[in-house]
Coordinates of C-alpha atoms in Angstrom, one line a residue:
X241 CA 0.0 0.0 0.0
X242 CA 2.7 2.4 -0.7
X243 CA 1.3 4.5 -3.2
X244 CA 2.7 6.1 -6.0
X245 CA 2.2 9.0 -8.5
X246 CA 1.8 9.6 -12.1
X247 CA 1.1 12.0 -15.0
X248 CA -2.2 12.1 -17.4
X249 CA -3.0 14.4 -20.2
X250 CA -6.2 14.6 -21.8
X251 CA -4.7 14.2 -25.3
X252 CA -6.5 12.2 -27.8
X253 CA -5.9 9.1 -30.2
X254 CA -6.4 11.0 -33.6
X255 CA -7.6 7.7 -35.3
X256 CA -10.2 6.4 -32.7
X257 CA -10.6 10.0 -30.4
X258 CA -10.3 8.0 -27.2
X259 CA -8.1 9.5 -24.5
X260 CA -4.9 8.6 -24.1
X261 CA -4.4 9.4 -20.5
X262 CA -1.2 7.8 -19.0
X263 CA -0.5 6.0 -22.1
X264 CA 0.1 9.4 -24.3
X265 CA 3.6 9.2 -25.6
X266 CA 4.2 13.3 -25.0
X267 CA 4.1 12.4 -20.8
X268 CA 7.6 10.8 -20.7
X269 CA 11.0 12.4 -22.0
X270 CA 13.3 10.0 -23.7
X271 CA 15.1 9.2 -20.9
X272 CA 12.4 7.6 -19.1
X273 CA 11.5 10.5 -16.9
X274 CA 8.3 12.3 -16.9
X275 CA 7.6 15.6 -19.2
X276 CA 8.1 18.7 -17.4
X277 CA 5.5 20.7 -19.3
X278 CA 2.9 18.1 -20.6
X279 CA 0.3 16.6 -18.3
X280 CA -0.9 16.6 -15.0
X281 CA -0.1 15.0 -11.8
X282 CA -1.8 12.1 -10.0
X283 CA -1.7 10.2 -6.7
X284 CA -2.9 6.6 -6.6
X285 CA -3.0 3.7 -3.6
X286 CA -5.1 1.0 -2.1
X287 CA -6.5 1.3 1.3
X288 CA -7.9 -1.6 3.5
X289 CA -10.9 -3.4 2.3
X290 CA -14.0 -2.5 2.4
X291 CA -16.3 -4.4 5.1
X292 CA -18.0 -6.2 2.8
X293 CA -14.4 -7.5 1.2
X294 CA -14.4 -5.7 -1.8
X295 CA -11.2 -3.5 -2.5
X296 CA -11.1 0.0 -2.9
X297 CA -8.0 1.6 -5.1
X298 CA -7.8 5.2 -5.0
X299 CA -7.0 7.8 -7.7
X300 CA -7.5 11.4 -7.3
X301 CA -5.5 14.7 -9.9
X302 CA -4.8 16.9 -10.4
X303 CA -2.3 18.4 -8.9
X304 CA -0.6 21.3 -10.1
X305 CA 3.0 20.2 -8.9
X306 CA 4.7 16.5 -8.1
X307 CA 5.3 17.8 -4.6
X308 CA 1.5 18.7 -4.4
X309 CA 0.5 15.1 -4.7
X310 CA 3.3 13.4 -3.1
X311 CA 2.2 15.9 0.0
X312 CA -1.2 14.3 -0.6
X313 CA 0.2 10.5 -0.4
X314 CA 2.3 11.0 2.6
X315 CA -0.7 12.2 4.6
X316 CA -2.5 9.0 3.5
X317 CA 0.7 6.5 3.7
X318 CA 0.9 8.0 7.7
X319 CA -3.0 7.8 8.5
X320 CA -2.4 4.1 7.3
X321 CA 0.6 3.6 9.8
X322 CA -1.9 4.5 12.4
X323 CA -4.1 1.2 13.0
X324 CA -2.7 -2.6 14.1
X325 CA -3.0 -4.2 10.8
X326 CA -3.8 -7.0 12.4
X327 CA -7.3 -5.3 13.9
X328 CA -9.6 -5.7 10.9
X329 CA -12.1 -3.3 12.8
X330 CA -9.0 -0.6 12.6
X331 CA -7.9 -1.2 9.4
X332 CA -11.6 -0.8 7.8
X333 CA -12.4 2.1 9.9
X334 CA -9.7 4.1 8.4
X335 CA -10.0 2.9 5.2
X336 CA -13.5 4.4 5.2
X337 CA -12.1 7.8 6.6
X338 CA -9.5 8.0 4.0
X339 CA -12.0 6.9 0.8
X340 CA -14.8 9.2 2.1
X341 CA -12.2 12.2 2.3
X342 CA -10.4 11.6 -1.2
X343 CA -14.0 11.2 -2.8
X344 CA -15.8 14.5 -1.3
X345 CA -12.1 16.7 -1.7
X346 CA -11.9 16.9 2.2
X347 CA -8.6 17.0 3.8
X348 CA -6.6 13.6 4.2
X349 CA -7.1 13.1 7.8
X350 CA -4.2 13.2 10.1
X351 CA -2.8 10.6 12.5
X352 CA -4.1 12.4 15.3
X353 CA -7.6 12.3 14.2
X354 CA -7.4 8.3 12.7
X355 CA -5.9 8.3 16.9
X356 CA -9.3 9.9 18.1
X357 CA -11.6 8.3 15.8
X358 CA -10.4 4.9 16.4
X359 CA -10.3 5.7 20.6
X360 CA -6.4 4.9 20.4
X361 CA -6.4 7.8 22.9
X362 CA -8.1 5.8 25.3
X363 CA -7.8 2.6 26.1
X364 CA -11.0 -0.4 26.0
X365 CA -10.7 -0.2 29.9
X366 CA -10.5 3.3 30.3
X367 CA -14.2 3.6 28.0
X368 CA -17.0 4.1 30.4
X369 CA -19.9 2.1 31.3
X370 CA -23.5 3.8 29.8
X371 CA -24.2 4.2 33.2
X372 CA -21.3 6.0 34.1
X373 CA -21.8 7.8 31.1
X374 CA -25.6 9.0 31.4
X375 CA -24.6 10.2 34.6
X376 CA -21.7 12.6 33.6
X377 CA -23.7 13.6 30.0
X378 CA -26.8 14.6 32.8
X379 CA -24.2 16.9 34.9
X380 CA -22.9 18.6 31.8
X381 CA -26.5 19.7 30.6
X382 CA -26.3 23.1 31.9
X383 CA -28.1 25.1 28.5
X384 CA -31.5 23.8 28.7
X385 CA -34.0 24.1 31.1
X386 CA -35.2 22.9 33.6
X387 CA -38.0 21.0 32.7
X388 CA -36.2 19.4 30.2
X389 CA -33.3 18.4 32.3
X390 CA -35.9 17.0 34.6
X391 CA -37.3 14.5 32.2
X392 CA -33.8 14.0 30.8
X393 CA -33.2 12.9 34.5
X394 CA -36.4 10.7 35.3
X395 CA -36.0 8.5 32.0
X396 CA -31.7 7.8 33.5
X397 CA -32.6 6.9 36.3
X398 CA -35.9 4.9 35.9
X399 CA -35.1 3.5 32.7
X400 CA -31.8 3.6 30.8
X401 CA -29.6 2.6 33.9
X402 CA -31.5 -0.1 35.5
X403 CA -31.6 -1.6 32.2
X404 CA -28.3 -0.3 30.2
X405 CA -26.1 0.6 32.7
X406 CA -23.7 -2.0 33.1
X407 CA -22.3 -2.3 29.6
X408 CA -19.5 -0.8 28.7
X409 CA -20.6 1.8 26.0
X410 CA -19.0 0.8 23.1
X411 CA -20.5 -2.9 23.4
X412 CA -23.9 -1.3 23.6
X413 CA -26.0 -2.9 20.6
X414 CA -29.3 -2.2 19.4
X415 CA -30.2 -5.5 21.0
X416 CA -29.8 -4.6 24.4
X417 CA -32.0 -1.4 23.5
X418 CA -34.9 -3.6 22.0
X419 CA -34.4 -6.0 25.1
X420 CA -35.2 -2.9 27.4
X421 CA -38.6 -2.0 25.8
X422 CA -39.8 -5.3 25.7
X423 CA -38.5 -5.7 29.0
X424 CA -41.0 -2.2 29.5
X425 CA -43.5 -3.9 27.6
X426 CA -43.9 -7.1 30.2
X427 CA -43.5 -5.1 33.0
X428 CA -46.7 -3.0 31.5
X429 CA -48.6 -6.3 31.5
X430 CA -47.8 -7.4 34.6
X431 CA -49.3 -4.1 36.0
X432 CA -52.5 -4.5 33.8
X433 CA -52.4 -8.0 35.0
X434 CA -52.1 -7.3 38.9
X435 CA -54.5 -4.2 38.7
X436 CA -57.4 -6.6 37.6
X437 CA -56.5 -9.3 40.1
X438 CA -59.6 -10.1 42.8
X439 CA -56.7 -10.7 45.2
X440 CA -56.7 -6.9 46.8
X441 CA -52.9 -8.1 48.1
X442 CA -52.3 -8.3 44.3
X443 CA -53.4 -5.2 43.6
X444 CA -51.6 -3.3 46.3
X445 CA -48.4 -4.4 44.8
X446 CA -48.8 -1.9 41.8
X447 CA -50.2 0.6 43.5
X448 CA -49.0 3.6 42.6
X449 CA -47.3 2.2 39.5
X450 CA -47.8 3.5 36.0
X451 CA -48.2 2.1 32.9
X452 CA -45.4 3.3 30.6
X453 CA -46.6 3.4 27.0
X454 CA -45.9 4.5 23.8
X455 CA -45.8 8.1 24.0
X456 CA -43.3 7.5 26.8
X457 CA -41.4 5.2 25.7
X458 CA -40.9 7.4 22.3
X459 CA -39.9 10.4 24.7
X460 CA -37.3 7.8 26.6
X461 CA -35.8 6.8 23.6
X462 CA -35.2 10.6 22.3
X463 CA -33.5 11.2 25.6
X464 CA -30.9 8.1 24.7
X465 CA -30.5 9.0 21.1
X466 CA -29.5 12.5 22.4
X467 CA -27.2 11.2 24.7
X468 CA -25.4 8.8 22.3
X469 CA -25.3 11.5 19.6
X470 CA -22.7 13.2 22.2
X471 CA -21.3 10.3 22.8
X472 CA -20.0 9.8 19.7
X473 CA -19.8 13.3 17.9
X474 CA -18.7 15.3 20.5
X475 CA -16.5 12.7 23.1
X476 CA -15.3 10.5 20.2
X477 CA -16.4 7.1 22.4
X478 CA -18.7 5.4 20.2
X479 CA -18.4 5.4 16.2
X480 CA -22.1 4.9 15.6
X481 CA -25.2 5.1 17.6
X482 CA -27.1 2.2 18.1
X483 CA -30.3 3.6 19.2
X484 CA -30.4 4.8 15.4
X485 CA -31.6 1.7 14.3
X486 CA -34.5 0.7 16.8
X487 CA -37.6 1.3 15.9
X488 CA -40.6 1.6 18.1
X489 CA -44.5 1.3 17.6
X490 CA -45.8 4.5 16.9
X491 CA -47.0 6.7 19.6
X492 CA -51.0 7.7 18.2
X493 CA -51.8 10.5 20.4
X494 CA -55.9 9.8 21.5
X495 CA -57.9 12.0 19.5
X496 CA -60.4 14.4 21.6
X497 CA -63.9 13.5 22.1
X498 CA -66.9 15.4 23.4
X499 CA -69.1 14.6 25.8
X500 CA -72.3 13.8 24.0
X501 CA -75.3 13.3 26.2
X502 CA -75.1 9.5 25.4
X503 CA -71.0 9.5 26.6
X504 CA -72.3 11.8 30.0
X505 CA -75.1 9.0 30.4
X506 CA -72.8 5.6 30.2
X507 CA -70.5 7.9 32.5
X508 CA -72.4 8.2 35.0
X509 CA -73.7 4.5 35.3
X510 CA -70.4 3.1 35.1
X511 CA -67.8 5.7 35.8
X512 CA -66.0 4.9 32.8
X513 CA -64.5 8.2 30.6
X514 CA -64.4 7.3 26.5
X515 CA -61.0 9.2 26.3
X516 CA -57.8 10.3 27.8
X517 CA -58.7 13.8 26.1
X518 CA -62.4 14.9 26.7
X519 CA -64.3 18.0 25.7
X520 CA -67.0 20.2 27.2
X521 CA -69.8 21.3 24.8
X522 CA -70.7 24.3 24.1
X523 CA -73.3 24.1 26.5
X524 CA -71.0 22.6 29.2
X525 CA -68.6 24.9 28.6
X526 CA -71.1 27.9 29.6
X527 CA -72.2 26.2 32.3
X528 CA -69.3 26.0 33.9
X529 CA -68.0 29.5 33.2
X530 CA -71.7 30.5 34.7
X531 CA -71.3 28.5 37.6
X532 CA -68.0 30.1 38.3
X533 CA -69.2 34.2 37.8
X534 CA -71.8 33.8 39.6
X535 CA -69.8 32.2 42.7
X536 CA -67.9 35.6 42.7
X537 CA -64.9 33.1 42.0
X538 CA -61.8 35.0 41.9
X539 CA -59.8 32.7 39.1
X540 CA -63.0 33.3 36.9
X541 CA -61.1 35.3 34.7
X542 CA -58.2 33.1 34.4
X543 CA -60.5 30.0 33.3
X544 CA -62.6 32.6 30.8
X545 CA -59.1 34.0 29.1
X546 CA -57.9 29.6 28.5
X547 CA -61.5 29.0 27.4
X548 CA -61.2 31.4 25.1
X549 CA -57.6 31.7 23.5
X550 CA -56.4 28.2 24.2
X551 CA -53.8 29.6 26.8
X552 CA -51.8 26.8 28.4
X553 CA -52.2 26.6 32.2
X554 CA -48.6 27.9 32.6
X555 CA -48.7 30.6 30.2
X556 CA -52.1 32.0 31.8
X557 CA -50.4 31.6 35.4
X558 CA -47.0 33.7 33.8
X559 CA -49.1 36.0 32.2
X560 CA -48.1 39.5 33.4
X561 CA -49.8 43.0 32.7
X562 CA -47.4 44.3 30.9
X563 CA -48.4 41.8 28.5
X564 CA -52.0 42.8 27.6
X565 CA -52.8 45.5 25.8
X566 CA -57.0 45.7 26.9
X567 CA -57.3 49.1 24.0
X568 CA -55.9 46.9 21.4
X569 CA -57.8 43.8 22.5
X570 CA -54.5 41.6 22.5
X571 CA -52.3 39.8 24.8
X572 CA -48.4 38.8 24.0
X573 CA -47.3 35.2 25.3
X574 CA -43.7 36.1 26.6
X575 CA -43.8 33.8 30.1
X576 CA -44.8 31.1 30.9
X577 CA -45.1 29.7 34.9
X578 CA -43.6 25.9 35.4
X579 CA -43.6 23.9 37.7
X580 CA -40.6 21.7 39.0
X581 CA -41.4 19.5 41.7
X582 CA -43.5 21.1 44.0
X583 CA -41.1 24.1 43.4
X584 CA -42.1 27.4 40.4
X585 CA -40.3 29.4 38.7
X586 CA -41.1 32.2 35.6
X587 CA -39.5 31.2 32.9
X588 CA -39.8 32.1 28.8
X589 CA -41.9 29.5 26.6
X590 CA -40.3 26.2 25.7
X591 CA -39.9 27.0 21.6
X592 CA -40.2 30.2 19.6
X593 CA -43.5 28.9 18.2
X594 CA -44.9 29.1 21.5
X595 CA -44.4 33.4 21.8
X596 CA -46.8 34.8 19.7
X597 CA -49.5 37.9 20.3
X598 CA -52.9 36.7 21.0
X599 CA -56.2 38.9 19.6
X600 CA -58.8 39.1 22.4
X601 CA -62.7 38.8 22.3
X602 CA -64.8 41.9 23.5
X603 CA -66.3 40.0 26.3
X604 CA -62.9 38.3 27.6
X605 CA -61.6 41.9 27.3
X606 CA -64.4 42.8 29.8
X607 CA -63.5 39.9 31.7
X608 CA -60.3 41.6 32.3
X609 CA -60.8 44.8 33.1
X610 CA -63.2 43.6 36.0
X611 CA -60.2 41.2 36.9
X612 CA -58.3 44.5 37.0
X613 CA -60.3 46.0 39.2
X614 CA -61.1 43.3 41.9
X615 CA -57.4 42.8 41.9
X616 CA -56.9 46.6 43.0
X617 CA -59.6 46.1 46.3
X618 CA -57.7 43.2 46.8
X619 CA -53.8 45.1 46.7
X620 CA -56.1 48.0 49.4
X621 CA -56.7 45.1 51.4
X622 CA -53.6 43.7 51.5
X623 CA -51.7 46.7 52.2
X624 CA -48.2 45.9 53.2
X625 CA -48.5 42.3 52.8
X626 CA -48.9 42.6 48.8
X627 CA -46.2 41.1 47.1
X628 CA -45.7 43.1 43.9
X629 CA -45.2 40.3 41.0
X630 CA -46.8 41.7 37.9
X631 CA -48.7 38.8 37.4
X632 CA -52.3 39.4 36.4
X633 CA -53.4 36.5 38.1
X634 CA -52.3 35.9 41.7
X635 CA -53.4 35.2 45.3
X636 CA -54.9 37.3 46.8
X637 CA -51.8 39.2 48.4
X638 CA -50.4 39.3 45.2
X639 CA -48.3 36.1 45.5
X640 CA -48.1 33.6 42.0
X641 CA -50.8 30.9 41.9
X642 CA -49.6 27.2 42.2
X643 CA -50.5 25.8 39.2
X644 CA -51.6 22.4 40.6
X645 CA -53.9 24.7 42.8
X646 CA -54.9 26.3 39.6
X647 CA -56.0 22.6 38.5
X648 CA -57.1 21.3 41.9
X649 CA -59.6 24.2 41.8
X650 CA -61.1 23.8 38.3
X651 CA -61.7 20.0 39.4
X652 CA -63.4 21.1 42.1
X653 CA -65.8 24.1 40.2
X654 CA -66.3 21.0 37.5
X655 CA -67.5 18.9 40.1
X656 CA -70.0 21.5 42.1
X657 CA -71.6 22.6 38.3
X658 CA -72.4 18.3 38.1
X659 CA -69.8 18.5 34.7
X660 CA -68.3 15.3 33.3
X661 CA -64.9 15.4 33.9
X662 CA -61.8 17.4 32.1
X663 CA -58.2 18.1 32.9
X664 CA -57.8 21.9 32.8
X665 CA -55.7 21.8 29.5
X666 CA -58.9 20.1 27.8
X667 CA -60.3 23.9 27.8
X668 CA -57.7 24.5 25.0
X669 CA -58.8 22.0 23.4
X670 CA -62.2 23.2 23.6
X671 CA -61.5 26.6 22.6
X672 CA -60.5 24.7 18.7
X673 CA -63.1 22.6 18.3
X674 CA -65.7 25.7 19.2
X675 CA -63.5 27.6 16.7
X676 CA -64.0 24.9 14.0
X677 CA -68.0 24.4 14.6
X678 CA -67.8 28.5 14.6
X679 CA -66.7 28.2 11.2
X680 CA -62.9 29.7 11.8
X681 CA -60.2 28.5 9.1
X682 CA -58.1 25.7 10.3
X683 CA -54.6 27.7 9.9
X684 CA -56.4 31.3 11.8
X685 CA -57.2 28.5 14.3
X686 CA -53.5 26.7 14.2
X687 CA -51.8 30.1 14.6
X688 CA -53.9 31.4 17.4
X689 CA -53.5 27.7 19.4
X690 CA -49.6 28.6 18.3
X691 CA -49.4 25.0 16.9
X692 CA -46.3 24.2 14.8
X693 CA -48.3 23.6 11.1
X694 CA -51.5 23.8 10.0
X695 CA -51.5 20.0 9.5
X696 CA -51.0 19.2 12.7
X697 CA -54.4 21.5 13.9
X698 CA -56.3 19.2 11.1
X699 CA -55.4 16.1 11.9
X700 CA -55.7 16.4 15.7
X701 CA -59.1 18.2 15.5
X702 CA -60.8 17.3 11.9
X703 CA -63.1 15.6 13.2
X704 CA -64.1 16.4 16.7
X705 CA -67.4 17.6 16.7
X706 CA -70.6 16.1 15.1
X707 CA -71.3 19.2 13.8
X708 CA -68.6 19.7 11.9
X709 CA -69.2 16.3 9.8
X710 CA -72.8 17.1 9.1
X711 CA -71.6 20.8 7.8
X712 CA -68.9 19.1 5.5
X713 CA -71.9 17.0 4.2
X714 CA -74.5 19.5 3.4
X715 CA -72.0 21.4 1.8
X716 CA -70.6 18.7 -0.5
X717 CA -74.6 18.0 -1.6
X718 CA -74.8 21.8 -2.3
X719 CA -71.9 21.5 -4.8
X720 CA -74.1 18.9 -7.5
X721 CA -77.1 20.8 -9.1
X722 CA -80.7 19.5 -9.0
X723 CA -83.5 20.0 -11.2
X724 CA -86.0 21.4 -9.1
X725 CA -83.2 21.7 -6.2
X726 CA -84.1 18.9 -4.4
X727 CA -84.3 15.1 -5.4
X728 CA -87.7 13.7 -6.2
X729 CA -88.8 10.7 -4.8
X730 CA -88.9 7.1 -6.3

């Protein structure tokens, strides 16, 4: 594999107009030697074999100058001193560097970086376990925040360590990754399994135990991909990453439904709720915001403004006054309030999509400015003790809401105003499907929810409400003419 170099022209036989290449008589002087003025220098060699066996010469001119391509050579005659010829794995690993550098034109790469990519710097031993990895990868996560770092956290140590831990990272395998979710998988049965049990000792073992599905399971394997991504592009300790590979069931988010008179009925004779996501009607809806006015109920407004936008429960609880303009009718989403642990803490929205300006209804407008002023009495009545937040909705010394109170309590008003159940976030949900039935567009509707496309508005609410199938209908009949404008009978 030593290499050599050579001159090519692009001269022509005149008889058959083929190239003559190296074999042009004009490239060598009489002597032997090569022309000084005619042609164009060339490097050529052979590299390890590919993986699959098959060799892999390489050619690559010109060069303007002999010394340019013997520079060329040496760099690839010293990345191939690098590896233990007798390591296959080596060998093929910078065979591959070399080929894929000579055939995009990037540099040759140097014996320090064949070193680095084939871990020569460290030793097998030295290579961490995944465990011991995870854990330093989680303490070096200082840029993102803290929610994020949180569920980075709970999917270590619940998941990836107890099951991946103990091998050394480089023998990780997309094996051992499939083994852990269907090690997930029976541990999911065996909780469904003891849940239904008559045996109440059987039961108890699982209490408090969650099922971990697909949704989960996707966001758990994210967490790993990201953390073996580093691994190997930006600590050099893993060539590829196996969790590339595995694939996992897809993760169908359950469409909302809408608590139909019939779904209310069945609920209340056997407890059981159709759907992880439910929705108020209409009706329901003003019921409950009723209920809650005329109870003099101090997070009123907060519950109108998500009915009405599609806040999230954090941004309504970060929302600050600075943020609404009541003349223009509009409010800005610039905060949001999270929650980590029990703990809170303002902080700006997750993704850029998420901060967006928000056009307000006349009567949610009114909502506010009554807000407004029942949170002035209350700042008189507090006097000293008013803590001076900004928030527009607060307790009533001024303090920021807990947003689990904030949920706790809308439970609670559901439950006095005899309403099937919701969670709290269902109110956004609610505030697209009563945009749909009003007849909004789906993308004013997807921008205003602050979703990331269109698409994604359409698939997740196309079809919620029964009204909005029977509108589709008449209006596809309307399209075909009729004599007479209606069909006669048979």
């Amino acid at each position: 594999m030593k290499g050599s170099i050579f001159k090519r022209c692009g001269c022509r036989d005149a008889t058959s107009g083929r190239r003559l290449g190296r074999s042009c008589p004009q490239l060598r002087r009489p002597g032997g030697g090569w022309s000084r003025s005619h042609g164009q220098w060339h490097w050529q060699i052979e590299v390890p074999a590919r993986a699959d066996g098959s060799r892999r010469p390489l050619r690559h001119g010109p060069y303007p100058t002999q010394a340019d391509a013997d520079a060329v050579l040496d760099r690839i005659r010293a990345a191939l001193a690098v590896p233990d010829p007798t390591d296959p794995h080596a060998t093929v690993k910078t065979g591959d560097l070399i080929e894929t550098a000579a055939k995009t034109g990037a540099p040759i790469p140097t014996p320090d970086q064949i070193r680095r990519a084939l871990h020569l710097d460290i030793t097998p031993t030295e290579l961490p376990t995944v465990g011991e990895y995870l854990t330093d990868w989680l303490a070096g996560r200082k840029n993102i925040k803290q929610g994020t770092l949180r569920s980075y956290e709970g999917h270590v140590r619940l998941y990836l360590i107890p099951y991946l831990g103990h091998l050394r990272i480089d023998r990780l395998r997309p094996g051992h990754i499939d083994a852990m979710y269907d090690a997930i998988d029976e541990r999911n049965t065996t909780i469904d399994t003891l849940r239904a049990s008559r045996d109440q000792v059987k039961r108890d073992q699982v209490k408090g135990q969650r099922i971990v599905g697909p949704a989960t399971q996707h966001r758990i394997h994210a967490t790993l991909r990201k953390a073996l991504n580093d691994a190997m592009r930006r600590h050099r300790l893993i060539d590829i990453n196996p969790a590339l590979v595995v694939e996992l069931p897809p993760a169908r988010a359950p469409k909302p439904t809408i608590w139909t008179d019939q779904r209310v009925k069945t609920w209340r004779d056997t407890g059981k709720i159709p759907s992880p996501v439910m929705i108020w009607t209409p009706e329901q809806t003003g019921r409950f915001l009723d209920r809650a006015h005329d109870a003099g109920d101090r997070l009123y407004a907060l519950y109108h403004l998500i009915t009405f936008t599609g806040l999230r429960r954090g941004e309504a609880c970060g929302l600050h006054w600075d943020d609404l303009d009541l003349d223009a009718r509009t409010l800005t989403v610039r905060w949001q309030l999270v929650q980590h642990g029990w703990a809170t803490a303002i902080d700006t929205p997750k993704t850029t999509d998420s901060e967006a300006t928000v056009a307000l209804d006349a009567e949610t407008v009114t909502v506010l400015r009554a807000h407004r002023t029942r949170e002035h009495r209350d700042r008189l009545a507090a006097g000293a003790a008013w803590t001076r937040t900004g928030l527009v909705f607060t307790t009533p010394t001024g303090g920021r809401l807990h947003p689990a109170d904030v949920t706790d309590h809308f439970h609670h008003l559901a439950t006095q105003a005899g309403l099937p159940p919701i969670r709290l976030h269902d109110l956004r949900h609610g505030a697209a499907a009563m945009g749909l039935a009003a007849g909004v567009q789906m993308k004013v509707i997807s921008n205003r929810l602050r979703h990331s496309s269109p698409h994604f508005t359409a698939k997740f609410y196309g079809d919620v409400l029964p009204e909005l199938s029977h509108a589709a209908a008449e209006a596809t009949a309307a399209v075909v003419p009729r004599r007479g404008g209606t069909a006669r009978p048979a």
